[in-house]
Coordinates of C-alpha atoms in Angstrom, one line a residue:
X1 CA 9.1 -62.3 -17.1
X2 CA 11.1 -64.5 -14.7
X3 CA 14.1 -62.3 -15.1
X4 CA 12.1 -59.2 -14.2
X5 CA 10.7 -60.9 -11.1
X6 CA 14.2 -62.0 -10.1
X7 CA 15.4 -58.4 -10.5
X8 CA 12.6 -57.0 -8.4
X9 CA 13.2 -59.6 -5.7
X10 CA 16.8 -58.7 -5.7
X11 CA 15.9 -55.1 -5.1
X12 CA 13.5 -56.0 -2.3
X13 CA 16.3 -57.7 -0.5
X14 CA 17.1 -54.7 1.6
X15 CA 19.0 -56.5 4.2
X16 CA 22.2 -56.3 2.2
X17 CA 22.8 -52.8 3.6
X18 CA 25.3 -51.5 0.9
X19 CA 27.4 -48.4 1.7
X20 CA 27.4 -45.4 -0.6
X21 CA 28.9 -42.0 -0.4
X22 CA 26.8 -38.8 -1.0
X23 CA 27.7 -35.2 -0.1
X24 CA 30.8 -36.3 1.8
X25 CA 28.8 -38.8 3.9
X26 CA 28.9 -42.6 4.0
X27 CA 25.3 -43.9 4.0
X28 CA 23.7 -47.3 4.3
X29 CA 21.9 -48.0 1.0
X30 CA 18.9 -50.4 0.4
X31 CA 16.3 -50.9 -2.3
X32 CA 12.6 -51.5 -1.8
X33 CA 9.8 -52.5 -4.2
X34 CA 6.3 -53.4 -3.3
X35 CA 4.5 -52.7 0.0
X36 CA 5.7 -54.2 3.3
X37 CA 8.0 -53.3 6.2
X38 CA 10.6 -56.0 6.8
X39 CA 13.7 -54.3 8.2
X40 CA 13.6 -51.9 11.1
X41 CA 16.2 -49.4 12.3
X42 CA 16.7 -47.5 15.5
X43 CA 15.4 -43.9 15.2
X44 CA 17.5 -42.6 18.2
X45 CA 20.8 -44.1 17.2
X46 CA 22.5 -40.9 16.0
X47 CA 20.8 -38.4 18.4
X48 CA 22.6 -36.6 21.2
X49 CA 22.7 -38.2 24.6
X50 CA 19.8 -36.2 26.1
X51 CA 17.6 -36.3 23.0
X52 CA 15.8 -39.4 23.9
X53 CA 15.2 -38.2 27.4
X54 CA 13.1 -35.3 26.0
X55 CA 11.1 -37.8 23.9
X56 CA 12.3 -36.6 20.5
X57 CA 13.1 -39.0 17.6
X58 CA 14.8 -37.6 14.5
X59 CA 16.6 -39.1 11.5
X60 CA 17.5 -38.0 8.0
X61 CA 17.7 -40.0 4.8
X62 CA 17.9 -39.8 1.0
X63 CA 15.5 -41.5 -1.3
X64 CA 15.6 -41.8 -5.1
X65 CA 12.5 -43.0 -6.9
X66 CA 9.7 -42.0 -9.2
X67 CA 7.0 -42.0 -6.5
X68 CA 5.5 -43.7 -3.5
X69 CA 8.1 -43.6 -0.8
X70 CA 6.7 -45.0 2.5
X71 CA 8.2 -44.7 6.0
X72 CA 6.7 -46.4 9.1
X73 CA 7.4 -45.0 12.6
X74 CA 6.7 -47.4 15.5
X75 CA 7.3 -48.0 19.2
X76 CA 8.6 -51.5 18.4
X77 CA 9.4 -53.4 15.2
X78 CA 6.3 -54.6 13.4
X79 CA 4.0 -52.6 15.7
X80 CA 2.8 -49.9 13.3
X81 CA 2.4 -46.3 14.6
X82 CA 2.7 -43.5 12.0
X83 CA 3.1 -43.9 8.3
X84 CA 4.7 -41.1 6.2
X85 CA 4.0 -41.2 2.5
X86 CA 6.2 -39.0 0.2
X87 CA 5.3 -38.6 -3.4
X88 CA 2.1 -40.6 -3.3
X89 CA -0.4 -40.6 -6.2
X90 CA 2.2 -40.6 -9.0
X91 CA 4.4 -38.1 -7.1
X92 CA 1.7 -35.6 -6.4
X93 CA 1.1 -35.5 -2.6
X94 CA 2.4 -36.3 0.8
X95 CA 0.5 -37.9 3.6
X96 CA 0.7 -38.6 7.4
X97 CA -1.3 -41.6 8.6
X98 CA -1.9 -43.1 12.0
X99 CA -2.4 -46.8 12.6
X100 CA -5.4 -47.5 14.9
X101 CA -6.5 -50.9 13.8
X102 CA -6.4 -49.4 10.3
X103 CA -4.2 -46.8 8.7
X104 CA -6.1 -43.5 8.7
X105 CA -5.0 -40.4 6.8
X106 CA -4.6 -37.4 9.2
X107 CA -3.2 -34.7 6.9
X108 CA -2.5 -34.5 3.2
X109 CA -0.5 -31.8 1.4
X110 CA -0.2 -31.4 -2.4
X111 CA 3.6 -31.2 -3.0
X112 CA 3.9 -31.7 -6.7
X113 CA 7.0 -33.5 -8.1
X114 CA 8.8 -33.9 -4.8
X115 CA 10.7 -37.1 -5.7
X116 CA 13.1 -37.6 -8.5
X117 CA 13.9 -40.9 -10.2
X118 CA 17.3 -39.8 -11.3
X119 CA 18.7 -37.8 -8.3
X120 CA 18.4 -38.7 -4.6
X121 CA 16.3 -36.2 -2.5
X122 CA 17.1 -35.6 1.1
X123 CA 14.5 -35.5 3.9
X124 CA 14.3 -35.4 7.6
X125 CA 11.6 -36.6 10.1
X126 CA 11.2 -35.5 13.6
X127 CA 8.6 -36.8 16.1
X128 CA 8.1 -35.4 19.6
X129 CA 6.4 -37.6 22.3
X130 CA 5.7 -34.7 24.6
X131 CA 3.9 -32.4 22.1
X132 CA 2.8 -35.2 19.6
X133 CA 4.2 -33.1 16.8
X134 CA 5.3 -35.0 13.7
X135 CA 7.3 -33.0 11.1
X136 CA 8.6 -33.9 7.7
X137 CA 10.9 -31.5 5.8
X138 CA 13.5 -31.4 3.1
X139 CA 17.2 -31.7 3.9
X140 CA 18.7 -28.2 4.1
X141 CA 15.4 -26.5 5.1
X142 CA 14.4 -25.6 8.6
X143 CA 10.6 -25.8 8.3
X144 CA 8.6 -28.8 7.4
X145 CA 6.4 -29.1 4.4
X146 CA 3.9 -31.3 6.2
X147 CA 3.2 -31.7 9.9
X148 CA 0.5 -33.0 12.3
X149 CA 0.0 -32.9 16.1
X150 CA -1.3 -36.2 17.6
X151 CA -3.4 -35.6 20.8
X152 CA -2.5 -39.1 21.9
X153 CA 1.1 -39.5 20.7
X154 CA 2.9 -42.8 20.2
X155 CA 6.6 -43.0 21.2
X156 CA 8.7 -43.4 18.1
X157 CA 11.8 -45.6 18.5
X158 CA 12.1 -47.4 15.2
X159 CA 11.5 -46.8 11.6
X160 CA 11.3 -48.9 8.4
X161 CA 11.1 -48.2 4.6
X162 CA 8.8 -49.5 1.9
X163 CA 7.4 -48.7 -1.5
X164 CA 4.1 -49.3 -3.3
X165 CA 3.2 -51.5 -6.2
X166 CA 5.9 -51.6 -8.8
X167 CA 7.7 -48.4 -7.7
X168 CA 11.4 -49.0 -6.9
X169 CA 13.0 -46.7 -4.3
X170 CA 16.6 -46.5 -3.3
X171 CA 17.1 -45.4 0.3
X172 CA 20.3 -43.9 1.8
X173 CA 20.2 -43.5 5.6
X174 CA 22.4 -43.8 8.8
X175 CA 24.7 -41.3 7.1
X176 CA 28.0 -40.5 8.9
X177 CA 30.9 -38.3 7.8
X178 CA 33.2 -40.2 5.5
X179 CA 36.8 -40.0 6.9
X180 CA 38.2 -40.7 3.4
X181 CA 36.3 -37.9 1.8
X182 CA 39.0 -35.3 2.5
X183 CA 41.7 -37.7 1.5
X184 CA 40.0 -38.6 -1.7
X185 CA 39.6 -34.9 -2.5
X186 CA 43.3 -34.3 -1.9
X187 CA 44.2 -37.3 -4.0
X188 CA 41.9 -36.0 -6.8
X189 CA 43.6 -32.6 -6.7
X190 CA 47.1 -33.9 -6.5
X191 CA 46.9 -36.9 -8.7
X192 CA 45.9 -36.5 -12.3
X193 CA 43.1 -38.9 -13.2
X194 CA 41.2 -39.5 -16.3
X195 CA 37.4 -39.1 -16.2
X196 CA 36.2 -41.6 -18.7
X197 CA 32.6 -40.5 -18.3
X198 CA 33.3 -37.3 -20.3
X199 CA 33.2 -39.3 -23.6
X200 CA 29.6 -40.1 -22.9
X201 CA 28.5 -36.6 -21.8
X202 CA 28.0 -33.4 -23.8
X203 CA 29.6 -30.3 -22.6
X204 CA 26.3 -29.1 -21.1
X205 CA 25.8 -32.4 -19.3
X206 CA 29.4 -32.2 -17.9
X207 CA 28.8 -28.7 -16.7
X208 CA 25.6 -29.7 -15.0
X209 CA 27.2 -32.7 -13.3
X210 CA 30.3 -30.7 -12.1
X211 CA 28.2 -27.8 -10.8
X212 CA 25.9 -30.0 -8.8
X213 CA 28.7 -32.2 -7.6
X214 CA 30.9 -29.3 -6.5
X215 CA 28.1 -27.4 -4.8
X216 CA 26.1 -30.4 -3.6
X217 CA 22.5 -30.8 -4.7
X218 CA 21.3 -30.5 -1.1
X219 CA 23.7 -28.1 0.4
X220 CA 22.4 -25.7 2.9
X221 CA 20.6 -22.8 1.3
X222 CA 22.4 -19.4 1.4
X223 CA 19.9 -17.9 3.9
X224 CA 21.1 -20.0 6.8
X225 CA 24.2 -17.9 7.4
X226 CA 23.3 -15.4 10.0
X227 CA 26.5 -13.4 9.4
X228 CA 25.7 -12.6 5.8
X229 CA 22.5 -11.1 4.4
X230 CA 21.4 -12.4 1.0
X231 CA 20.3 -9.6 -1.4
X232 CA 17.4 -10.6 -3.7
X233 CA 16.2 -8.2 -6.4
X234 CA 12.6 -8.5 -7.5
X235 CA 11.1 -7.2 -10.8
X236 CA 7.4 -7.7 -11.3
X237 CA 5.9 -7.7 -14.8
X238 CA 2.1 -7.4 -14.2
X239 CA 0.2 -8.8 -17.2
X240 CA -3.3 -8.8 -15.7
X241 CA -5.0 -6.7 -13.0
X242 CA -8.6 -7.2 -12.0
X243 CA -10.5 -5.7 -9.0
X244 CA -14.0 -6.8 -8.5
X245 CA -16.6 -6.5 -5.7
X246 CA -18.4 -9.6 -4.5
X247 CA -20.8 -10.3 -1.7
X248 CA -20.5 -13.2 0.8
X249 CA -23.0 -13.6 3.6
X250 CA -24.4 -10.1 3.1
X251 CA -20.8 -8.7 3.4
X252 CA -19.2 -6.9 0.5
X253 CA -15.7 -8.1 -0.3
X254 CA -13.4 -6.6 -2.9
X255 CA -10.9 -9.0 -4.5
X256 CA -7.7 -8.0 -6.2
X257 CA -6.4 -10.5 -8.8
X258 CA -2.8 -10.1 -10.0
X259 CA -1.1 -12.2 -12.7
X260 CA 2.2 -11.9 -14.3
X261 CA 5.9 -12.9 -14.2
X262 CA 8.4 -12.1 -11.4
X263 CA 12.1 -12.0 -11.9
X264 CA 14.3 -12.8 -8.9
X265 CA 18.0 -12.2 -9.0
X266 CA 20.6 -13.1 -6.4
X267 CA 24.2 -14.3 -6.2
X268 CA 25.2 -17.8 -5.1
X269 CA 28.9 -17.8 -4.2
X270 CA 29.1 -21.6 -4.3
X271 CA 28.6 -21.7 -8.1
X272 CA 31.3 -20.7 -10.5
X273 CA 33.1 -22.2 -13.5
X274 CA 35.4 -21.3 -16.3
X275 CA 33.4 -21.2 -19.6
X276 CA 36.5 -22.1 -21.6
X277 CA 36.5 -25.6 -20.1
X278 CA 33.0 -26.2 -21.3
X279 CA 33.1 -24.9 -24.9
X280 CA 32.3 -21.3 -23.8
X281 CA 29.0 -22.2 -22.0
X282 CA 28.4 -19.4 -19.6
X283 CA 24.8 -20.1 -18.6
X284 CA 23.2 -23.2 -17.1
X285 CA 19.5 -24.0 -16.5
X286 CA 18.6 -26.1 -13.4
X287 CA 15.4 -27.5 -12.1
X288 CA 13.7 -25.6 -9.3
X289 CA 14.4 -28.4 -6.7
X290 CA 18.1 -28.5 -7.5
X291 CA 18.8 -24.9 -6.3
X292 CA 17.4 -22.7 -3.5
X293 CA 14.8 -20.2 -4.5
X294 CA 12.7 -17.7 -2.4
X295 CA 9.6 -19.3 -0.9
X296 CA 7.4 -16.3 -0.3
X297 CA 3.9 -16.7 1.1
X298 CA 1.0 -14.3 0.8
X299 CA -0.6 -14.1 4.2
X300 CA -3.6 -12.1 3.3
X301 CA -4.5 -14.3 0.3
X302 CA -8.0 -15.4 -0.3
X303 CA -6.8 -18.9 -1.4
X304 CA -4.1 -20.0 1.1
X305 CA -1.1 -21.6 -0.6
X306 CA 2.4 -22.7 0.4
X307 CA 3.9 -20.6 -2.4
X308 CA 2.3 -18.1 -4.7
X309 CA 4.8 -18.7 -7.5
X310 CA 4.8 -21.5 -10.1
X311 CA 7.5 -24.0 -10.6
X312 CA 10.0 -23.0 -13.2
X313 CA 13.6 -23.6 -14.1
X314 CA 16.4 -21.5 -12.6
X315 CA 19.1 -19.9 -14.8
X316 CA 22.6 -19.4 -13.4
X317 CA 25.7 -18.0 -15.0
X318 CA 29.4 -18.8 -14.5
X319 CA 29.8 -16.0 -11.9
X320 CA 27.0 -17.4 -9.7
X321 CA 24.3 -14.9 -10.7
X322 CA 21.0 -16.7 -10.3
X323 CA 17.8 -15.7 -12.1
X324 CA 14.4 -17.2 -11.5
X325 CA 11.4 -16.1 -13.5
X326 CA 8.2 -17.8 -12.1
X327 CA 4.6 -16.9 -12.9
X328 CA 2.4 -15.6 -10.2
X329 CA -1.4 -15.7 -9.8
X330 CA -2.8 -14.7 -6.5
X331 CA -5.9 -13.1 -5.0
X332 CA -6.1 -10.9 -2.0
X333 CA -8.6 -8.6 -0.3
X334 CA -8.4 -4.9 -0.9
X335 CA -10.4 -2.2 0.7
X336 CA -11.8 0.2 -2.0
X337 CA -13.6 3.5 -2.0
X338 CA -16.0 4.0 -5.0
X339 CA -16.7 7.7 -4.2
X340 CA -14.7 8.9 -7.2
X341 CA -16.0 6.2 -9.6
X342 CA -15.1 5.9 -12.5
X343 CA -12.0 7.9 -11.7
X344 CA -11.2 6.0 -8.5
X345 CA -7.7 5.0 -7.4
X346 CA -7.0 2.3 -4.8
X347 CA -4.1 1.1 -2.7
X348 CA -3.9 -2.6 -1.9
X349 CA -1.5 -4.1 0.7
X350 CA 0.2 -7.5 0.1
X351 CA 1.8 -9.0 3.2
X352 CA 4.6 -11.4 2.3
X353 CA 6.7 -13.6 4.5
X354 CA 8.8 -16.8 4.1
X355 CA 8.2 -20.4 4.8
X356 CA 11.7 -21.9 4.9
X357 CA 13.9 -19.1 6.1
X358 CA 13.8 -15.8 8.1
X359 CA 13.2 -12.6 6.3
X360 CA 15.9 -11.0 8.4
X361 CA 18.5 -13.2 6.6
X362 CA 17.3 -12.1 3.2
X363 CA 16.9 -8.5 1.9
X364 CA 14.2 -8.3 -0.8
X365 CA 14.6 -5.2 -3.0
X366 CA 11.8 -4.3 -5.3
X367 CA 13.3 -2.9 -8.4
X368 CA 12.2 0.6 -9.5
X369 CA 9.8 0.7 -6.5
X370 CA 10.1 4.5 -6.3
X371 CA 9.2 5.2 -9.9
X372 CA 5.6 6.0 -11.0
X373 CA 6.1 5.1 -14.6
X374 CA 5.4 1.4 -14.0
X375 CA 4.5 -1.0 -16.8
X376 CA 1.0 -0.4 -18.1
X377 CA -1.2 -3.4 -18.3
X378 CA -3.0 -3.8 -21.6
X379 CA -6.4 -5.4 -22.1
X380 CA -7.3 -4.7 -18.5
X381 CA -9.8 -2.4 -16.8
X382 CA -7.1 -1.2 -14.5
X383 CA -3.6 0.3 -14.9
X384 CA -0.7 0.1 -12.5
X385 CA 0.4 3.4 -11.1
X386 CA 3.1 2.4 -8.6
X387 CA 4.4 -0.4 -6.4
X388 CA 6.3 0.3 -3.2
X389 CA 7.7 -2.0 -0.6
X390 CA 8.8 -1.8 3.0
X391 CA 9.3 -4.1 6.0
X392 CA 6.9 -4.3 8.9
X393 CA 6.8 -6.2 12.1
X394 CA 3.5 -8.0 11.9
X395 CA 2.5 -11.4 13.4
X396 CA 1.7 -14.0 10.8
X397 CA 0.3 -17.6 11.1
X398 CA 3.7 -19.1 10.5
X399 CA 5.2 -17.4 13.6
X400 CA 3.4 -19.9 15.9
X401 CA 4.9 -22.8 13.9
X402 CA 8.4 -21.3 14.0
X403 CA 8.0 -20.6 17.7
X404 CA 7.1 -24.3 18.3
X405 CA 10.0 -25.5 16.2
X406 CA 12.7 -23.1 17.2
X407 CA 14.6 -24.0 20.3
X408 CA 15.8 -20.4 21.1
X409 CA 13.6 -18.2 23.1
X410 CA 15.6 -15.0 22.3
X411 CA 14.8 -15.0 18.5
X412 CA 14.1 -11.5 17.2
X413 CA 10.6 -10.7 16.1
X414 CA 9.7 -11.8 12.6
X415 CA 9.4 -9.1 9.9
X416 CA 7.3 -9.3 6.8
X417 CA 7.6 -7.7 3.4
X418 CA 4.7 -5.5 2.6
X419 CA 3.9 -4.4 -1.0
X420 CA 1.6 -1.5 -1.7
X421 CA 0.1 -1.7 -5.1
X422 CA -1.5 1.5 -6.4
X423 CA -4.0 1.0 -9.3
X424 CA -6.5 3.2 -11.1
X425 CA -9.1 2.5 -13.8
X426 CA -7.6 2.1 -17.2
X427 CA -10.6 2.7 -19.5
X428 CA -12.1 6.1 -20.3
X429 CA -15.3 4.7 -21.8
X430 CA -17.2 5.4 -18.5
X431 CA -16.3 9.1 -18.8
X432 CA -18.0 9.4 -22.2
X433 CA -20.8 6.9 -21.3
X434 CA -22.0 8.6 -18.1
X435 CA -20.5 12.1 -17.6
X436 CA -21.1 13.5 -21.1
X437 CA -24.9 12.6 -21.0
X438 CA -25.1 14.4 -17.6
X439 CA -23.8 17.6 -19.3
X440 CA -26.1 17.2 -22.3
X441 CA -29.2 16.5 -20.2
X442 CA -28.4 19.6 -18.1
X443 CA -28.1 21.8 -21.1
X444 CA -31.3 20.5 -22.8
X445 CA -33.2 21.0 -19.6
X446 CA -31.9 24.5 -18.9
X447 CA -32.7 25.5 -22.5
X448 CA -36.4 24.8 -21.7
X449 CA -36.4 28.0 -19.7
X450 CA -36.4 30.0 -23.0
X451 CA -40.1 29.1 -23.6
X452 CA -43.2 30.0 -21.7
X453 CA -44.1 27.6 -18.8
X454 CA -47.5 26.8 -20.4
X455 CA -45.8 25.6 -23.6
X456 CA -46.0 21.9 -24.4
X457 CA -42.3 21.8 -25.3
X458 CA -41.4 22.8 -21.7
X459 CA -43.3 19.9 -20.2
X460 CA -42.0 17.5 -22.8
X461 CA -38.4 18.6 -22.2
X462 CA -38.8 18.0 -18.4
X463 CA -40.3 14.6 -18.9
X464 CA -37.6 13.5 -21.3
X465 CA -34.8 14.8 -19.0
X466 CA -36.2 12.9 -16.0
X467 CA -36.7 9.7 -18.1
X468 CA -33.1 9.7 -19.5
X469 CA -31.5 10.4 -16.2
X470 CA -33.4 7.6 -14.5
X471 CA -32.4 5.1 -17.3
X472 CA -28.8 6.1 -17.0
X473 CA -28.8 5.6 -13.2
X474 CA -30.4 2.1 -13.7
X475 CA -27.7 1.3 -16.3
X476 CA -25.0 2.6 -14.1
X477 CA -25.9 0.1 -11.4
X478 CA -24.6 -2.6 -13.8
X479 CA -21.1 -1.3 -13.2
X480 CA -21.3 0.0 -9.6
X481 CA -22.3 -2.4 -6.8
X482 CA -25.6 -1.5 -5.3
X483 CA -24.4 -2.6 -1.9
X484 CA -21.5 -0.1 -1.9
X485 CA -21.3 1.8 1.4
X486 CA -20.8 5.2 -0.4
X487 CA -22.5 6.1 -3.7
X488 CA -20.3 7.5 -6.4
X489 CA -20.3 11.3 -6.9
X490 CA -21.4 10.7 -10.5
X491 CA -24.5 8.8 -9.5
X492 CA -25.3 11.4 -6.8
X493 CA -25.0 14.0 -9.6
X494 CA -27.7 12.4 -11.6
X495 CA -29.9 12.1 -8.5
X496 CA -29.4 15.8 -7.7
X497 CA -30.2 16.7 -11.3
X498 CA -33.4 14.7 -11.2
X499 CA -34.3 16.5 -7.9
X500 CA -33.8 19.9 -9.6
X501 CA -35.8 18.9 -12.7
X502 CA -38.6 17.7 -10.4
X503 CA -38.7 21.0 -8.6
X504 CA -38.8 22.8 -11.9
X505 CA -41.8 20.6 -13.0
X506 CA -43.6 21.5 -9.8
X507 CA -42.9 25.2 -10.3
X508 CA -43.9 25.0 -13.9
X509 CA -47.3 23.5 -12.9
X510 CA -47.9 26.4 -10.5
X511 CA -47.0 28.9 -13.2
X512 CA -49.3 27.2 -15.7
X513 CA -52.1 27.5 -13.2
X514 CA -51.4 31.2 -12.7
X515 CA -51.2 31.8 -16.4
X516 CA -54.5 30.1 -17.0
X517 CA -56.3 32.2 -14.3
X518 CA -54.7 35.6 -15.2
X519 CA -57.9 36.9 -16.8
X520 CA -59.9 36.4 -13.7
X521 CA -57.4 37.2 -11.0
X522 CA -57.1 40.9 -11.7
X523 CA -53.8 42.8 -11.9
X524 CA -50.6 41.8 -10.0
X525 CA -49.4 44.1 -7.2
X526 CA -48.6 47.6 -8.4
X527 CA -45.1 47.7 -6.7
X528 CA -44.1 44.4 -8.4
X529 CA -45.2 45.5 -11.8
X530 CA -43.5 48.9 -11.5
X531 CA -40.3 47.2 -10.4
X532 CA -40.4 44.7 -13.3
X533 CA -41.2 47.3 -15.9
X534 CA -38.1 49.4 -15.1
X535 CA -35.6 49.5 -18.0
X536 CA -32.8 48.0 -15.9
X537 CA -34.8 45.0 -14.7
X538 CA -36.3 44.5 -18.2
X539 CA -32.8 44.4 -19.8
X540 CA -31.3 42.3 -17.0
X541 CA -33.9 39.7 -17.1
X542 CA -34.6 40.1 -20.8
X543 CA -38.4 40.6 -20.2
X544 CA -40.8 41.0 -23.1
X545 CA -42.3 44.4 -23.8
X546 CA -45.6 45.3 -22.2
X547 CA -48.5 46.2 -24.6
X548 CA -50.2 49.5 -23.7
X549 CA -54.0 49.7 -23.0
X550 CA -54.8 51.3 -26.3
X551 CA -52.8 48.8 -28.2
X552 CA -54.5 46.1 -26.2
X553 CA -58.0 47.3 -27.3
X554 CA -57.0 47.6 -30.9
X555 CA -55.5 44.2 -30.9
X556 CA -58.6 42.7 -29.5
X557 CA -60.7 44.4 -32.2
X558 CA -58.4 43.2 -34.9
X559 CA -58.6 39.8 -33.5
X560 CA -62.4 39.8 -33.7
X561 CA -62.4 41.2 -37.2
X562 CA -59.6 39.1 -38.7
X563 CA -60.1 36.1 -36.4
X564 CA -56.3 35.6 -36.2
X565 CA -54.5 34.3 -33.1
X566 CA -51.8 36.6 -31.8
X567 CA -49.9 36.6 -28.5
X568 CA -50.7 39.5 -26.2
X569 CA -48.2 40.3 -23.5
X570 CA -49.9 41.3 -20.2
X571 CA -48.6 42.2 -16.7
X572 CA -49.1 38.6 -15.6
X573 CA -47.0 37.4 -18.5
X574 CA -44.1 39.7 -17.4
X575 CA -44.4 38.4 -13.8
X576 CA -44.3 34.8 -14.9
X577 CA -41.4 35.4 -17.3
X578 CA -39.5 37.3 -14.6
X579 CA -40.0 34.4 -12.1
X580 CA -38.9 32.0 -14.7
X581 CA -35.7 34.0 -15.3
X582 CA -34.9 34.1 -11.6
X583 CA -35.5 30.3 -11.2
X584 CA -33.3 29.8 -14.3
X585 CA -30.4 31.6 -12.6
X586 CA -30.8 29.6 -9.4
X587 CA -31.0 26.3 -11.3
X588 CA -28.1 27.2 -13.5
X589 CA -25.9 27.9 -10.4
X590 CA -27.1 24.6 -8.8
X591 CA -26.3 22.6 -11.9
X592 CA -22.8 24.1 -12.3
X593 CA -22.2 23.2 -8.6
X594 CA -23.3 19.6 -9.2
X595 CA -21.0 19.3 -12.2
X596 CA -18.0 20.8 -10.4
X597 CA -18.6 18.7 -7.3
X598 CA -17.9 15.5 -9.2
X599 CA -14.3 16.8 -9.4
X600 CA -13.9 15.8 -13.0
X601 CA -11.2 17.2 -15.2
X602 CA -12.2 17.9 -18.8
X603 CA -8.6 17.2 -20.0
X604 CA -8.9 13.6 -18.7
X605 CA -11.9 13.1 -20.9
X606 CA -10.4 14.2 -24.2

């Protein structure tokens, strides 16, 4: 126990100020353990001559540790001002705090595993007295990952390092170019030396060490070169698509959820090796923080996030071809039109931009963006028809941040990558569930015109048709939002059919009344009966044959003698049947118009 305490106290003796080389620079190195700020350093020591006049303090440093790296910014030593926490909470978040009698947290950002206990990670801090803007970013990146504007800024002239609890951190700061770096490199190339560490490393570990050493773990990303555009090819594999309508504050909002795996491919010219020197190893896997990767941001996302892609390893081959396959899961708003439900198709726009680099320095190419035979998504209510991409000049929330950070006033307007996702419903169960019953109910109802209007089967068919149509409409609302602005054509088809059947019920009631009073109402008009009894009209409307007067008297006598019930066709019966036939033709044409107005293809059903 005493030896452990002695070791920790030795680490906390940060006043030793050892020198260490990293990335061709000679840096002062200290160790910290436990919480407390003992040694203070000038924050404006390595700034240009006019930097302090403008009230800007900036310094960079490297830190290696498992978690809880603390930096204090102050006006004078031991007068606390701002505290920066990197990798707090077991290396899960970063925090900016201000000291006002007590340290108060001003902004917190979940950053994941931002520190590394095995490899130093580079950071920079910039504080402006005029604007009160405090920024913290990674070395090699232009934009901060956490920032905060103090309305009452404190001048920053000094800084100090600390840890928390038992966390041990190694700090490298006050870095200056090493004049012996080039000489050492020349001696290494000209003088044959023996690397004794190879006997302890496997070939894969040797390759990993050499690639990172040759390239530099925190070298500038390939997007910072304005003279060369980096080409990045994107291939999306959509595994889940879901479009749902919800209501918030009496406003309908349609949310598109996309899940899957994206494949990014680009070439890093700073990475290459000879596979024969490493036992024919031609591919290497690196952590996501060891190599640059695209940091795309979805601006029209429902849940704002720094990046919409998950953390995953990066694969690189001996020619510098880099492949990154992260998972994505994001939600965005999408304007939909349910008029053609359940055969509706929708176009959803995804506005993408970058967080750490300009889109103009990177050309994102969506692979197979012009093909319509995209991957079909299984086990989903939707299928992917096509995905297209193009660049647009549209202002995003990050433009204001970049304008505040950028020192140039002549920067070109920012462009964003816009993806257009075209989807359509994947299932055909709705076709058979709702459209086929519409056809069957129409046929059953129209078949009721083959019987007399006073028949009980006529009234029964009408009642059953109206009841079934109403039940189907009620069941349809389970799938179609009732607060939709436009009702689907299929639902309107059922409503129109109910209207026609209701009109038929009203007409049938009138005809039943006429049929019951035909014995007391005399004969129908002579012209009408003469027209209906002509052979052409009789055959065209398929009217029953009229019984003659003699046959009518004989039938009545037979009925009295035999007491049998037989149907006798009179002039009123012919008029009623003729009117029924004409109404049938009108209703048949109306029903066909309703079915065709839905714009449904029979081939899509079967």
